[in-house]
Amino acid sequence: MAGEVTSGYAPVDGVDVYWESRGSGGTPLLMVHGGYGTTAVFESVPELLARDRQVVAIELEGHGHTGNTSRPFTWERFGDQVAGVVRHLGFGQADLLGWSLGGGAVLRCAIQHQDLVRKLVVVSAPCRRSAWFPEVLAGFDSMTAATLAPLLRQSPLGVAYAEVAPDPDAFPSLVDKSGELLRRPYDWSDEVKGLTVPVLLAYADADSIPPSYAAEFFALLGGGLRDANWDGSLAPASQLAILPGMTHYNIGPSPKLAAAVADFLG
């Protein structure tokens, strides 16, 4: 059983990254929230997955318990922060799961620190910015503290942030830096082709990214390119899951996601 929840901070590149752990045994699984999120956004999923393994949920720089700094957010630094927690906790290797913003963070971690990763789960996140639906990109383009912070403060994400942040008044900075990050063009397709770790790509069937892009991402990992043979011997190591009845905003805490992840991690 998952048992007691323990927590602490991992000093990584000038920031103390908050973590909380439950369960024991197996290859540890690190989980990373989406934008503006905390460890709580996954609800019961960490508990479900911790029945037969250690599960560690973390909060990236500027999110939740983890302090903000004056430097801008970058995908590469987020990837390094995930790797830093893996090293700080003494894991030789870990499985990684990230949702949305966290999906970009764990993908960068796998690209930059592949030796630390056994298996990777990317939930509702692309490897190139242009994959998001146009209306989502428009939302990123207008994401500033002046336009969004007052509304977000009243949302469940904003309320959860205020309850645990070391400086709740830093919320406008979080919004501005998130907007700056999400407006920045990127395309990691060539780097994704170089991954050798098995990857589970998990998307909602009504996601912020079209299913056609999910198939494109899967193809970069060698998936969906040919028949798997009658005995499955030619199936790729990576997998693609399109979860029915889900959206970008509720896939993270879904038991459907937990079931797909548990099956993939073994």
Short mmCIF file of C-alpha atoms in Angstrom, two decimals, residues 74-76 100-105 107-108 111 122 124-132 136-137 140 178-192 203 209 213 217:
data_model
loop_
_atom_site.label_atom_id
_atom_site.label_comp_id
_atom_site.label_asym_id
_atom_site.label_seq_id
_atom_site.Cartn_x
_atom_site.Cartn_y
_atom_site.Cartn_z
CA THR A 74 12.99 27.71 -19.92
CA TRP A 75 12.10 24.19 -20.97
CA GLU A 76 15.72 23.17 -20.64
CA SER A 100 0.90 19.52 -20.19
CA LEU A 101 3.65 21.92 -19.00
CA GLY A 102 5.02 19.01 -16.99
CA GLY A 103 5.00 16.91 -20.15
CA GLY A 104 7.38 19.36 -21.75
CA ALA A 105 9.56 19.29 -18.63
CA LEU A 107 10.43 15.29 -22.25
CA ARG A 108 13.31 17.77 -21.96
CA ILE A 111 16.36 14.40 -24.02
CA VAL A 122 4.09 12.42 -21.78
CA SER A 124 -1.26 16.04 -23.31
CA ALA A 125 1.93 17.77 -24.43
CA PRO A 126 3.56 18.20 -27.85
CA CYS A 127 7.19 18.28 -28.95
CA ARG A 128 6.62 21.38 -31.11
CA ARG A 129 4.70 24.52 -30.25
CA SER A 130 2.76 24.66 -33.51
CA ALA A 131 0.96 21.40 -32.64
CA TRP A 132 -1.48 23.15 -30.26
CA VAL A 136 -4.83 27.51 -27.59
CA LEU A 137 -1.89 29.32 -29.19
CA PHE A 140 -0.73 31.63 -24.92
CA SER A 178 4.55 31.16 -18.01
CA GLY A 179 3.24 33.29 -20.88
CA GLU A 180 6.76 34.14 -22.01
CA LEU A 181 7.68 30.44 -22.02
CA LEU A 182 4.56 29.33 -23.88
CA ARG A 183 4.97 32.00 -26.57
CA ARG A 184 8.53 30.92 -27.35
CA PRO A 185 8.78 28.79 -30.54
CA TYR A 186 10.26 25.30 -30.22
CA ASP A 187 10.44 22.09 -32.20
CA TRP A 188 12.20 19.10 -30.62
CA SER A 189 11.24 16.59 -33.32
CA ASP A 190 14.83 15.73 -34.26
CA GLU A 191 15.78 15.23 -30.61
CA VAL A 192 12.73 13.02 -30.03
CA TYR A 203 -3.89 12.26 -24.93
CA ILE A 209 -3.84 19.00 -29.42
CA TYR A 213 -0.60 15.32 -34.12
CA PHE A 217 4.55 12.40 -32.47
#
